[in-house]
Amino acid sequence: MNSMKGTLLTVEAQNISSTIKKFINSLLERNVFDAVLAPVRIPSGESFAYLLMRDKAVLEQCEPAPPIMPIQGARVLKQLTRRGELNVKVLSIMRPCEIRASIELAKLQQVHLKNITFLSFDCPGAFSTSDYINEPDMYDVSFQKALKAFTAKDFRACCTTCVNFSSGNTPTDLHIAHLGVPDDKLMVIPTSSRGEACLQAAQLSLTEDISNWQEQCKVWQQRRQENREKDFLELRQRAAGIVNLDAYFSDCINCHNCMRVCPICYCRQCFFDSRDTVRIEADNYLIRARKKGGITFPTDTILFHLGRMSHMSLSCVGCGACEDACPMDVPVGQVFNFIGDKIQKMFEYVPGRDVEESIPVLTYSEDELHEFEDARDVS
Amino acid sequence: MKTLKIQKPPDDAIRDVLTRLFDANSIGGVFALTKKRENTYAYSLITKKELLTTIVPTFPIMPMNAGKMISRLTMVEPPSVPIAVLLRPCELRALYELVKLEQASLDNLLFISFTCGGVLSLKLSTDILAEKTEEYWEKAPSGEPVAGLRESCTMCTAFVPDNADIVVTLIGKDVRQETNFIMNTEKGEKYLEGMNSQYSEQSIESNEIEAVRRKRQAQRESVFAKLKTEELGWNGLINVFGRCINCHACGNACPICYCTLCYVESAEKDTFPLAWERQLRREGSLRIPDDTVMYHLVRMLHMGVMCVGCGMCSDVCPTDIPVASIFTKVGQRMQSIVEYVPGKDLEEAMPLAIVDPEDFEEAESETE
C-alpha cells in the first residue's frame, strides 16, 4: 500500500478517548462490526478489564488506550476463540504487542482470527499495573500527556526499549496515529484492505498525507533502538553466564507466574508443573542433594526459566507482562526480551509480523545455521 | 516438658543441635530456610553437615509454604533416612492437611518448629530487609506490631506448633540470647537425648504467649470487621476482585491447592464461540476472561475449610488484592460450621470427605 493516506479526526476538549469512541460508534452504527473488544475501566476505578460489547452504553465507558496492560489482550482473544472461529464481526482494540502476540497464537492454533479486525494506536508504553493501582489519577494524567509526548517517567522497562510501538511490523487493520499529528487531531490510517473497507463504510475520505507520521515513527524508532542497545549491553554484563544468570534470578520463588501471564506460553500444563517433573521420590532428591551438599526447594529455578525461554523466545513479543506480574519484581521481561531479540535475528524472524510467516521451529531443516554451529568449538 | 537450653541465638543453637544429630547419624538431611546470597533466601534440602552454616531457619521470610515443599519431597515415597524439617506452625498445619489429602507423608521426618512471630511480606523491597529484620526482632517476640509483617501473621492466633516434635521458643523474653528446645513428643525427646547439655522442664504456653495471642485476636477481629464480607454481595465481590488479572498465582502458591491442573484452567472450562455469542446477545457485554470472581469462589469452596491462613496468596498477588484476609475470614466461618480445625489432628477426617447434608441445615437456615 504505497499510496497510504489517512483521515483526520478532531479531538474535542482534549479528550482523545471520546474522539476514538465516536469513531468506533460510527462503525457500529453502520453495522461494520457486531461487537467491540476493548478495555473498560473496572467499577472500582483502579484498573481495566477487557469487555466484549455491543451495548452502546457500555461502549461509552471503554478506554481504547488505557495507561496499563493488566491482562495481555492475546490471552483474552485466546479465551474467546481457542475453540473456533467467531461468527460475529469483532473490532478488537489493542496495543501493538497484544496484536503481535495474537498473531503468534494464531500460528500456534490457539487463536482464530476470522472475523476479527484489529485497531491499534501509536503506543508510548504502559505503566506497571501495581504502581497504577495505587495512584490511578496521577498516572492517568501522565499517560494523556505521554500519548503525544511519547515518553513518561515510570513506563515498564520493556516499553522503553520497544521499537514496534506503531503499525510497522504489526498487522493492524486500522491504526490511530498520534505521532506527527497536531495536538488537537488524531489520524486514522487504514493499514489493510479490510481497514480501508471499514473507512469506506464509515464514509470517511482518505485525503491526509501520512509522511509526517512516518517521519516521527522513524525518529522514535531510532531513539528506542538506542535505548535498546544500551539496555541490552547492560543486560549482557549482568546476566551472561550461568553464575550471573543465577544471581539475576536469585529473588525468584519459582511460582511460575511469569509463564502464566505470558501470552505465548499457551500450554494448559507446563512441563515444569507436570506430574513427570513434580513426582519424584524423596531419596531421588537426596541423591541430587548429596552431589553438592544441598539443593534448593523448589528445585530447578534456572532450568524452568531456560526451558521456558527455549520454548517461547522465538515468539516473544517483548510485552513485559511477565515482569509486571512477578511477585518478586525479578526483571524477567527484560532478559527474555534480550534473548528473544538475539534468537529472532538469528532466524530473521519477527514474531507477530505476518500470520503467513511460519514459526522457525516448525520449518527448521538440519542443514542450516552453519554460521552458528561451526563457530562453536566441538571437542 | 523436657527442655534443652542453649545459651546462643536461635539459628546458632539450631545449627549446633543439627550438627550433633548429623554426627550421631540420627539424621541424613535437613530441610530448612537457607541464605543463598545477600538478601536472598530459599528453602533447601541439605545433606552435608558443613552446609549447615547456610541455614537461617528463624529468619522471618517465607518464600514458599514449606508444607507444599515437603509435599513435593514426600508425595511419591518418603525418605529412607530421617530428615529434620524446620518450618513454621502454619506450614506444618498445611502439611498435615496435605497428608490427609494423600499428597505428603510424615514418615522419617523430624519436625522442629517455633512459636512464631510471623514473617515479613515478600513485597518488601529486599534492600530494606536487613533493617526490617532488626525491627522485627525488637518487636515480634512480644507481639508488638511490625510494619511490613504479613497481614495474615498480624492476626494469626495459631502460632504455637502443636504437632511439632521440638518447639523452639521465639516468643517471650530474651529469645535472641538463649534458645529453648521444648521436646513436645517422645520422638523429639529421643532425638535430643544425650546432648551433654543441661535439661530443664518448661511448658510451651506462657504468659507472654497468651498476651501475644490476645493481641493477635484483637487484630484479627479488626481486620475481619474492615473486610465487611457479609455485606459484599455480587457488586462487592466485583469491587474486591475486579482488578484480578486471572493469573491464578494465589492458587498456585496456596499449599492446600494441590491439583496439578486447576479445573478452571482445564479444557472442560473452555467456552465455545457459539456460547460466547449467545451470552453476548443476552447480556449486551461480557468481561473476558469471564470467570474472575468465579475462580475465587470455586477455590474458596474447595479449600476454605482447610485454609491455614498462611498468607502466601496475598504475598504473590501482583495486584495486591487482600485475598488471604478474605480467605482466612471465610475459612474460619466455614471451619466453625463443620467444627474443623485444619492441621490439628491427622485422625480428624476432612469435612468434605464425610459430608452429611444434615450438617448444613443450621447454616442454611441462618442465611435465609
XYZ file of C-alpha atoms in Angstrom:
747
model
C 0.000 0.000 0.000
C 2.260 2.703 -1.301
C -0.287 5.429 -1.591
C -1.303 5.262 2.050
C -3.437 8.119 3.228
C -5.233 8.848 6.434
C -8.239 10.713 7.702
C -8.103 13.323 10.447
C -10.415 13.372 13.452
C -10.707 16.459 15.620
C -10.087 15.986 19.326
C -12.633 17.950 21.293
C -11.837 19.184 24.798
C -8.538 17.295 24.716
C -10.483 14.086 25.133
C -8.674 11.590 22.908
C -10.647 8.666 24.209
C -14.062 10.148 23.411
C -12.889 11.015 19.898
C -11.877 7.417 19.283
C -15.138 6.184 20.776
C -17.159 8.429 18.484
C -15.320 6.940 15.527
C -15.934 3.391 16.774
C -19.602 4.173 17.309
C -19.938 5.346 13.738
C -18.591 1.970 12.581
C -21.008 0.068 14.826
C -23.955 2.155 13.655
C -23.176 1.257 10.061
C -23.003 -2.408 11.069
C -19.402 -2.703 10.017
C -18.997 -4.670 13.258
C -21.298 -6.594 15.548
C -19.244 -6.082 18.687
C -16.153 -4.360 20.053
C -13.491 -5.949 22.243
C -11.730 -3.243 24.254
C -10.548 -2.361 27.751
C -13.068 -0.809 30.126
C -12.296 0.757 33.489
C -13.456 -1.555 36.269
C -16.223 -0.294 38.585
C -13.816 0.425 41.455
C -11.726 2.544 39.093
C -8.161 1.404 39.690
C -7.700 -0.960 36.754
C -9.093 -2.101 33.402
C -10.634 -5.281 32.054
C -11.381 -6.422 28.513
C -15.054 -6.408 27.606
C -16.758 -7.738 24.513
C -19.510 -5.184 23.924
C -22.423 -4.464 21.641
C -24.183 -2.338 24.206
C -23.668 1.348 23.320
C -23.938 2.474 26.939
C -21.132 0.128 27.950
C -19.072 1.118 24.929
C -19.249 4.692 26.203
C -17.138 3.547 29.161
C -14.414 1.886 27.143
C -10.859 3.164 27.259
C -9.284 2.412 23.868
C -5.790 3.334 25.085
C -5.502 2.611 28.815
C -2.352 3.555 30.765
C -1.762 -0.075 31.819
C -1.968 -3.558 30.354
C -3.146 -5.686 33.292
C -4.048 -8.650 31.084
C -2.306 -9.191 27.749
C -5.007 -8.894 25.088
C -3.817 -12.007 23.256
C -4.789 -14.044 26.318
C -8.257 -12.534 26.044
C -8.543 -13.373 22.346
C -7.354 -16.888 23.147
C -10.111 -17.319 25.694
C -12.608 -16.056 23.132
C -11.536 -18.062 20.095
C -9.458 -21.027 21.260
C -12.276 -23.398 20.391
C -13.033 -21.951 16.977
C -13.841 -19.001 14.773
C -16.272 -16.319 15.775
C -19.367 -15.814 13.635
C -19.829 -12.234 14.730
C -17.629 -9.475 13.389
C -15.490 -8.058 16.165
C -13.388 -4.915 16.258
C -10.535 -5.667 18.617
C -8.780 -2.630 20.101
C -5.354 -3.493 21.427
C -1.797 -2.338 21.818
C 0.569 -3.397 19.006
C 2.321 -6.001 21.214
C -1.040 -7.551 22.065
C -1.848 -7.879 18.373
C 1.552 -9.422 17.601
C 1.077 -11.943 20.402
C -2.378 -12.757 18.988
C -0.790 -13.428 15.599
C 1.723 -15.806 17.206
C -1.112 -17.586 18.994
C -2.959 -17.876 15.683
C 0.107 -19.640 14.235
C 0.050 -21.909 17.283
C -3.652 -22.547 16.605
C -4.750 -21.064 19.914
C -6.465 -18.049 18.371
C -8.765 -17.914 15.343
C -8.554 -14.593 13.566
C -11.553 -14.913 11.254
C -13.987 -12.010 11.699
C -11.542 -10.094 13.862
C -10.412 -6.634 12.806
C -7.555 -5.074 14.727
C -7.414 -1.427 15.660
C -4.265 -0.179 17.304
C -2.554 3.084 18.125
C 0.881 4.620 18.491
C 1.660 3.168 21.906
C 4.033 5.177 24.084
C 4.185 2.357 26.644
C 2.320 1.162 29.702
C 2.781 1.735 33.411
C 3.324 -1.044 35.884
C -0.087 -2.343 36.968
C 0.724 -2.355 40.668
C 2.052 1.225 40.522
C -1.080 2.364 38.729
C -3.443 0.689 41.187
C -2.033 2.841 43.976
C -2.230 6.152 42.120
C -4.573 5.898 39.127
C -5.368 9.626 38.877
C -1.756 10.705 38.733
C -0.890 8.085 36.105
C -3.998 8.934 34.038
C -2.753 12.479 33.680
C 0.775 11.499 32.757
C -0.489 8.931 30.231
C -2.624 11.510 28.411
C 0.493 13.637 28.035
C 2.552 10.634 27.008
C 0.241 9.803 24.100
C 1.613 12.875 22.349
C 4.985 13.377 24.033
C 5.631 9.629 23.673
C 7.663 9.424 26.805
C 6.861 9.270 30.502
C 8.566 8.509 33.743
C 7.856 5.022 35.097
C 6.876 3.176 31.915
C 7.545 -0.565 32.045
C 11.186 -1.255 31.245
C 10.205 -3.357 28.210
C 8.155 -0.478 26.798
C 11.067 1.946 26.864
C 13.041 -0.328 24.524
C 10.138 -1.288 22.229
C 10.661 -0.434 18.572
C 7.410 -1.968 17.330
C 5.145 0.578 19.018
C 3.246 1.513 15.869
C 1.789 -0.341 12.919
C 5.174 -1.252 11.428
C 5.747 -4.988 11.977
C 2.228 -5.242 13.429
C -0.594 -6.389 11.149
C -3.222 -3.908 12.251
C -6.205 -3.155 10.048
C -6.846 0.316 11.372
C -4.292 2.453 13.105
C -4.672 5.606 15.155
C -1.685 7.881 14.752
C -0.717 10.301 17.496
C 2.820 10.917 16.331
C 3.382 13.736 13.856
C -0.273 14.814 14.090
C -1.324 18.207 15.516
C -2.269 18.121 19.205
C -5.956 18.648 18.568
C -6.143 15.912 15.922
C -5.931 12.178 15.545
C -5.313 10.424 12.276
C -6.963 7.159 11.382
C -4.907 5.197 8.877
C -6.167 2.068 7.190
C -3.316 -0.425 7.157
C -5.030 -3.292 5.325
C -7.692 -3.660 2.682
C -10.074 -4.683 5.441
C -9.309 -1.436 7.226
C -9.884 0.547 4.035
C -13.269 -1.084 3.599
C -14.183 -0.070 7.154
C -13.386 3.558 6.487
C -15.261 3.480 3.212
C -18.289 2.138 5.037
C -17.933 4.930 7.564
C -17.795 7.356 4.617
C -14.526 8.817 5.745
C -12.410 10.056 2.908
C -8.718 9.311 2.839
C -7.067 12.539 1.894
C -4.424 13.243 4.509
C -0.790 12.769 3.803
C 0.889 10.483 6.339
C 4.518 11.334 5.749
C 4.757 13.388 8.970
C 3.605 10.391 10.959
C 6.021 8.100 9.160
C 8.812 10.534 9.828
C 8.060 10.764 13.556
C 7.743 6.976 13.847
C 11.250 6.698 12.433
C 12.575 9.267 14.889
C 11.118 7.378 17.835
C 12.231 4.036 16.481
C 15.725 5.409 16.378
C 15.507 6.645 19.982
C 14.057 3.397 21.211
C 16.704 1.465 19.306
C 19.368 3.441 21.130
C 17.724 2.662 24.481
C 17.502 -0.940 23.440
C 21.154 -1.271 22.587
C 22.164 0.443 25.796
C 19.930 -1.769 27.931
C 20.975 -4.937 26.132
C 24.617 -4.126 26.713
C 23.971 -3.734 30.437
C 21.926 -6.915 30.477
C 24.685 -8.866 28.834
C 27.080 -7.792 31.568
C 24.566 -8.513 34.278
C 23.081 -11.814 33.148
C 25.531 -13.606 30.848
C 26.848 -16.952 32.039
C 25.248 -19.347 34.481
C 26.688 -17.659 37.592
C 25.330 -14.253 36.620
C 22.062 -15.746 35.474
C 21.652 -17.468 38.819
C 22.217 -14.137 40.568
C 19.827 -12.400 38.146
C 17.022 -14.780 39.112
C 18.018 -15.048 42.771
C 14.787 -13.499 44.055
C 12.679 -15.935 42.002
C 10.440 -18.056 44.256
C 9.616 -20.450 41.418
C 5.902 -19.588 41.359
C 5.809 -19.671 37.530
C 3.553 -16.646 37.384
C 5.656 -15.204 34.527
C 4.657 -18.191 32.446
C 1.002 -17.973 33.416
C 0.601 -14.382 32.251
C 2.790 -14.824 29.149
C 0.593 -14.613 26.065
C 2.832 -17.058 24.200
C 3.029 -19.750 26.918
C -0.274 -21.321 25.997
C 0.179 -24.831 27.433
C -2.532 -25.557 29.952
C 0.002 -27.510 31.914
C 3.630 -26.543 31.714
C 6.068 -29.438 31.660
C 7.665 -27.927 34.757
C 4.396 -28.270 36.683
C 3.523 -31.685 35.317
C 3.475 -34.950 37.206
C 6.615 -36.057 35.353
C 8.549 -33.196 36.884
C 6.927 -32.977 40.271
C 6.520 -36.620 41.233
C 9.987 -37.592 42.413
C 10.890 -39.900 45.306
C 12.444 -38.256 48.369
C 15.556 -40.430 48.006
C 15.979 -39.149 44.492
C 16.061 -35.585 45.843
C 18.560 -36.778 48.461
C 20.833 -38.233 45.767
C 20.756 -34.898 43.967
C 21.384 -33.027 47.217
C 24.385 -35.202 48.115
C 26.180 -34.254 44.888
C 26.578 -30.682 46.065
C 25.716 -31.000 49.728
C 22.314 -29.415 49.186
C 19.608 -28.353 46.738
C 17.121 -25.528 46.937
C 13.380 -26.110 47.018
C 11.555 -25.823 44.735
C 14.288 -27.257 42.548
C 15.259 -26.209 39.033
C 14.532 -22.492 39.169
C 17.010 -21.604 36.433
C 16.106 -24.681 34.410
C 12.497 -23.511 34.393
C 13.441 -20.106 33.001
C 15.797 -21.605 30.422
C 13.208 -24.183 29.435
C 10.552 -21.546 29.029
C 12.997 -19.379 27.120
C 13.852 -22.108 24.657
C 10.158 -22.789 24.091
C 8.800 -19.299 23.610
C 11.582 -16.784 22.997
C 11.261 -17.022 19.200
C 7.696 -15.801 19.617
C 8.408 -13.361 22.458
C 6.845 -10.027 21.542
C 8.561 -8.226 24.436
C 5.309 -7.065 26.036
C 6.670 -7.291 29.595
C 3.560 -8.969 31.031
C 5.830 -11.468 32.807
C 7.727 -8.753 34.620
C 4.543 -6.897 35.518
C 3.073 -9.971 37.235
C 6.226 -11.164 39.008
C 5.547 -11.008 42.745
C 9.265 -10.635 43.449
C 9.947 -7.923 40.844
C 12.543 -10.026 39.034
C 13.359 -8.184 35.759
C 12.348 -11.286 33.837
C 10.786 -9.456 30.875
C 13.998 -7.617 30.099
C 16.122 -10.725 29.890
C 13.512 -12.572 27.805
C 13.270 -9.569 25.516
C 17.040 -9.535 25.126
C 17.357 -13.244 24.367
C 14.264 -13.072 22.160
C 15.838 -10.304 20.118
C 19.008 -12.306 19.568
C 17.340 -15.559 18.649
C 14.782 -13.877 16.411
C 17.539 -12.126 14.476
C 19.300 -15.459 14.097
C 16.254 -16.795 12.273
C 15.381 -13.471 10.632
C 12.034 -13.810 12.265
C 9.800 -11.048 13.591
C 7.107 -12.541 15.819
C 3.634 -11.313 15.058
C 4.595 -9.514 11.858
C 2.692 -11.732 9.483
C 0.364 -14.625 10.129
C 1.649 -16.343 6.982
C 5.227 -16.350 8.246
C 5.913 -19.714 9.864
C 7.446 -20.045 13.319
C 11.040 -21.169 12.621
C 10.909 -24.205 14.909
C 8.149 -25.548 12.689
C 10.150 -25.204 9.485
C 13.694 -25.911 10.558
C 15.945 -28.029 8.403
C 19.029 -29.872 9.573
C 21.191 -28.155 7.035
C 21.076 -24.599 8.286
C 22.620 -22.259 10.783
C 26.154 -23.417 10.000
C 27.445 -19.977 10.829
C 26.445 -20.595 14.457
C 27.162 -24.291 14.692
C 30.546 -24.185 13.027
C 31.600 -21.225 15.105
C 31.478 -23.436 18.167
C 34.458 -25.482 19.084
C 33.106 -29.014 19.211
C 35.569 -31.039 21.182
C 8.067 -30.747 79.155
C 11.703 -31.654 78.963
C 13.638 -28.741 77.518
C 17.149 -28.300 76.206
C 18.596 -24.846 76.801
C 21.465 -23.447 74.766
C 22.956 -20.043 75.541
C 23.063 -18.885 71.953
C 20.738 -17.115 69.475
C 18.203 -19.473 67.890
C 19.829 -20.023 64.478
C 23.213 -20.774 66.069
C 21.683 -23.063 68.678
C 19.713 -24.899 65.993
C 22.883 -25.351 63.918
C 24.617 -26.834 66.997
C 21.807 -29.305 67.593
C 21.640 -30.319 63.939
C 25.418 -30.742 63.766
C 25.215 -33.174 66.649
C 22.354 -35.024 65.015
C 24.419 -35.336 61.839
C 27.441 -36.502 63.861
C 25.366 -39.139 65.616
C 23.976 -40.265 62.256
C 20.498 -39.596 63.626
C 19.589 -37.648 60.516
C 20.598 -37.894 56.870
C 19.403 -34.451 55.867
C 17.988 -31.099 56.945
C 15.212 -29.178 55.270
C 15.331 -25.512 56.250
C 15.352 -21.933 55.053
C 18.802 -21.037 53.746
C 20.532 -17.849 52.815
C 21.571 -18.173 49.186
C 23.296 -14.810 48.914
C 22.888 -11.326 50.341
C 19.137 -10.707 50.819
C 18.163 -13.940 49.079
C 16.509 -16.771 50.943
C 15.138 -20.111 49.796
C 14.260 -23.442 51.296
C 16.907 -26.111 50.815
C 17.466 -29.774 51.466
C 20.937 -30.121 52.972
C 22.823 -33.370 53.296
C 26.271 -32.095 54.157
C 26.972 -31.039 57.729
C 29.325 -28.257 56.606
C 26.479 -26.533 54.749
C 24.546 -26.038 57.969
C 26.265 -22.639 58.062
C 23.853 -21.582 55.292
C 20.658 -22.311 57.195
C 18.696 -19.436 58.733
C 15.570 -21.230 59.999
C 14.231 -18.340 62.074
C 14.812 -15.595 59.506
C 11.361 -14.017 59.120
C 10.717 -14.772 55.450
C 8.525 -17.428 53.798
C 9.395 -17.647 50.077
C 7.028 -20.597 49.639
C 4.918 -22.516 52.138
C 7.229 -25.297 53.344
C 4.239 -27.628 53.729
C 3.919 -27.532 49.958
C 7.649 -28.173 49.602
C 7.548 -31.209 51.926
C 4.649 -32.488 49.845
C 6.958 -32.242 46.808
C 9.624 -34.125 48.731
C 7.470 -36.947 50.039
C 4.463 -37.357 47.745
C 5.784 -40.384 45.890
C 7.808 -42.023 48.634
C 9.120 -40.729 51.981
C 12.884 -40.603 52.513
C 14.707 -43.757 53.609
C 16.834 -41.753 56.042
C 15.466 -39.356 58.683
C 15.326 -35.681 57.702
C 14.998 -32.832 60.187
C 12.459 -30.333 58.879
C 12.413 -26.760 60.173
C 9.225 -24.939 59.416
C 6.658 -22.518 60.806
C 3.413 -23.584 62.506
C 1.167 -22.695 59.537
C 3.476 -24.647 57.241
C 3.223 -27.695 59.480
C -0.557 -27.345 59.597
C -0.669 -27.108 55.804
C 1.452 -30.245 55.626
C -0.985 -32.093 57.886
C -3.816 -31.191 55.532
C -1.743 -32.373 52.577
C -1.150 -35.690 54.321
C -4.907 -36.092 54.704
C -5.222 -35.308 51.009
C -2.694 -38.054 50.315
C -0.189 -35.577 48.884
C 2.510 -35.988 51.514
C 3.895 -38.295 54.161
C 5.301 -37.606 57.623
C 7.409 -40.772 57.719
C 11.034 -40.354 58.656
C 10.681 -36.631 59.257
C 11.580 -34.864 62.491
C 9.641 -31.618 62.821
C 11.262 -28.663 64.528
C 9.053 -25.587 64.638
C 8.751 -22.308 66.511
C 6.376 -20.231 68.490
C 6.141 -17.873 65.567
C 6.267 -14.109 65.490
C 5.256 -14.060 61.837
C 7.131 -13.308 58.631
C 7.808 -10.159 56.650
C 5.863 -9.645 53.452
C 7.560 -10.822 50.257
C 6.516 -7.498 48.787
C 9.064 -5.646 50.911
C 11.997 -4.474 48.890
C 14.979 -6.706 49.563
C 17.084 -3.570 50.088
C 15.412 -2.845 53.416
C 15.248 -6.455 54.547
C 18.236 -6.245 56.908
C 16.935 -3.093 58.568
C 13.432 -4.578 58.848
C 14.781 -7.736 60.424
C 16.344 -5.679 63.225
C 12.995 -4.099 63.919
C 11.342 -7.499 63.709
C 13.476 -8.988 66.471
C 12.915 -5.973 68.684
C 9.160 -6.161 68.436
C 7.856 -9.524 67.216
C 8.811 -11.616 70.314
C 6.417 -9.537 72.401
C 3.733 -9.245 69.729
C 4.317 -5.551 69.105
C 3.201 -4.534 65.609
C 5.943 -4.633 62.977
C 5.294 -2.595 59.833
C 5.751 -4.850 56.802
C 4.672 -8.062 58.525
C 2.254 -10.167 56.501
C -1.277 -9.172 57.402
C -2.039 -12.878 57.906
C 0.693 -13.065 60.552
C -0.506 -9.994 62.433
C -3.804 -11.759 63.045
C -2.651 -15.359 63.415
C -3.660 -16.981 66.690
C -2.377 -20.454 65.792
C 1.291 -19.538 66.148
C 2.100 -22.399 68.535
C 3.114 -25.537 66.616
C 1.069 -28.146 68.473
C 2.275 -31.015 66.325
C 5.994 -30.296 66.152
C 8.367 -32.798 67.757
C 10.554 -29.983 69.013
C 9.382 -26.429 69.667
C 11.877 -23.568 69.686
C 10.567 -20.527 71.528
C 10.727 -17.301 69.542
C 8.035 -15.540 71.548
C 8.874 -14.246 75.001
C 11.809 -12.539 76.705
C 15.430 -12.896 75.688
C 14.677 -15.187 72.751
C 17.751 -13.859 70.968
C 20.123 -14.707 73.806
C 19.003 -18.119 74.973
C 17.308 -20.817 72.934
C 14.874 -23.324 74.363
C 14.192 -26.613 72.599
C 10.995 -27.923 74.129
C 10.520 -31.644 73.468
C 6.889 -31.830 72.512
C 6.779 -35.533 71.542
C 8.531 -38.730 72.507
C 10.216 -38.660 69.158
C 11.562 -35.192 69.890
C 12.866 -36.386 73.235
C 14.549 -39.371 71.652
C 16.406 -37.202 69.149
C 17.571 -34.712 71.754
C 18.707 -37.152 74.420
C 22.398 -37.422 75.194
C 23.256 -33.904 74.025
C 25.537 -33.466 77.065
C 23.733 -30.303 77.961
C 21.559 -29.092 80.738
C 17.911 -30.099 80.590
C 15.085 -28.388 82.384
C 11.323 -28.502 82.459
C 9.274 -25.934 80.571
C 5.803 -25.731 79.102
C 5.171 -24.248 75.677
C 2.414 -21.994 76.949
C 3.484 -18.917 78.852
C 2.075 -15.572 79.912
C 3.889 -13.934 77.017
C 2.317 -16.326 74.550
C -1.109 -15.697 75.995
C -0.531 -11.932 75.734
C 0.515 -12.202 72.083
C -2.489 -14.401 71.389
C -4.798 -11.742 72.810
C -3.180 -9.022 70.685
C -3.462 -11.152 67.551
C -7.094 -11.978 68.316
C -7.922 -8.283 68.638
C -6.134 -7.571 65.360
C -7.987 -10.478 63.732
C -11.327 -9.053 64.729
C -10.374 -5.632 63.456
C -9.133 -6.946 60.074
C -12.228 -9.139 59.690
C -14.543 -6.254 60.561
C -12.914 -3.991 57.973
C -13.379 -6.569 55.209
C -17.182 -6.467 55.583
C -17.510 -9.703 53.646
C -21.076 -10.174 54.904
C -22.211 -7.098 53.017
C -20.292 -7.723 49.815
C -22.878 -9.401 47.593
C -22.132 -9.626 43.871
C -21.244 -5.977 43.424
C -18.942 -6.075 46.400
C -17.190 -9.174 45.089
C -16.746 -7.484 41.728
C -15.248 -4.491 43.507
C -12.861 -6.571 45.587
C -11.744 -8.936 42.811
C -12.287 -6.508 39.910
C -8.596 -5.882 39.369
C -7.728 -9.586 39.436
C -5.765 -10.431 36.273
C -6.670 -14.150 36.336
C -3.067 -15.214 36.758
C -4.056 -17.700 39.493
C -0.832 -17.003 41.393
C -2.857 -17.240 44.642
C -3.936 -20.794 43.879
C -0.508 -21.810 42.704
C 1.171 -20.526 45.863
C -1.534 -21.997 48.113
C -0.286 -25.072 49.970
C -3.776 -26.572 50.026
C -4.495 -26.110 46.292
C -2.617 -29.199 45.258
C -4.277 -30.026 41.912
C -1.755 -30.391 39.107
C -4.232 -28.658 36.819
C -6.942 -26.491 38.328
C -10.424 -27.200 36.976
C -10.868 -23.615 35.839
C -7.752 -23.923 33.652
C -8.845 -27.227 32.162
C -10.284 -27.823 28.713
C -13.589 -28.588 30.373
C -13.915 -24.918 31.261
C -13.359 -23.676 27.686
C -16.196 -21.692 26.205
C -17.088 -22.290 22.561
C -17.653 -19.317 20.242
C -21.349 -20.106 19.921
C -21.736 -19.870 23.676
C -19.897 -16.530 23.765
C -22.159 -15.225 21.025
C -25.276 -16.405 22.833
C -24.103 -14.688 26.016
C -23.262 -11.537 24.110
C -26.788 -11.407 22.649
C -28.295 -11.950 26.061
C -26.087 -9.674 28.153
C -25.042 -6.959 25.700
C -21.495 -7.038 27.085
C -19.167 -9.600 28.646
C -15.974 -9.400 30.624
C -13.322 -11.723 29.253
C -11.959 -13.803 30.925
C -15.443 -14.255 32.327
C -14.557 -16.278 35.404
C -12.593 -13.826 37.560
C -14.904 -13.834 40.573
C -15.945 -17.417 39.968
C -12.352 -18.618 40.174
C -12.013 -17.210 43.674
C -15.360 -18.607 44.771
C -14.558 -22.059 43.384
C -11.171 -22.035 45.067
C -12.718 -20.889 48.336
C -15.294 -23.650 48.149
C -12.599 -26.241 47.552
C -10.003 -25.231 50.091
C -11.647 -22.765 52.519
C -12.368 -25.414 55.102
C -8.670 -26.399 55.072
C -7.231 -22.846 54.843
C -4.436 -22.492 57.412
C -4.198 -18.717 56.931
C -0.528 -18.674 55.925
C -0.937 -15.627 53.673
C 1.106 -16.874 50.697
C -1.758 -15.958 48.323
C -1.706 -12.259 49.234
C 2.059 -12.087 49.074
C 2.193 -13.318 45.473
C -0.809 -11.357 44.172
C 0.501 -8.939 41.520
C -2.447 -6.583 42.033
C -2.435 -6.506 45.854
C -5.897 -7.964 46.413
C -6.286 -8.821 50.140
C -7.059 -12.378 49.151
C -5.507 -14.007 52.233
C -7.538 -11.988 54.710
C -10.748 -12.717 52.817
C -9.979 -16.428 52.608
C -8.937 -16.578 56.264
C -12.142 -14.909 57.371
C -14.431 -17.026 55.195
C -12.311 -20.078 56.024
C -12.790 -19.515 59.734
C -16.539 -19.267 59.223
C -16.623 -22.476 57.157
C -14.418 -24.257 59.677
C -16.632 -23.245 62.586
C -19.735 -24.530 60.800
C -18.252 -28.009 60.451
C -16.251 -27.745 63.700
C -12.999 -28.448 61.944
C -9.533 -27.146 62.756
C -7.239 -27.601 59.768
C -3.821 -29.028 60.518
C -4.600 -30.085 64.053
C -5.162 -33.804 64.028
C -4.388 -36.389 61.358
C -7.208 -38.582 62.645
C -9.770 -35.851 62.161
C -11.391 -36.530 58.807
C -11.760 -33.678 56.339
C -15.332 -32.426 56.429
C -15.777 -32.643 52.661
C -14.796 -36.321 52.794
C -17.549 -37.162 55.294
C -20.192 -34.677 54.235
C -23.675 -35.225 55.598
C -26.438 -32.958 54.215
C -27.846 -32.517 57.713
C -24.617 -30.828 58.808
C -25.531 -27.756 56.880
C -29.157 -27.308 57.892
C -28.235 -24.898 60.644
C -26.014 -22.769 58.451
C -28.538 -22.808 55.637
C -31.418 -21.660 57.778
C -29.207 -18.904 59.131
C -28.616 -17.468 55.684
C -32.327 -17.473 54.938
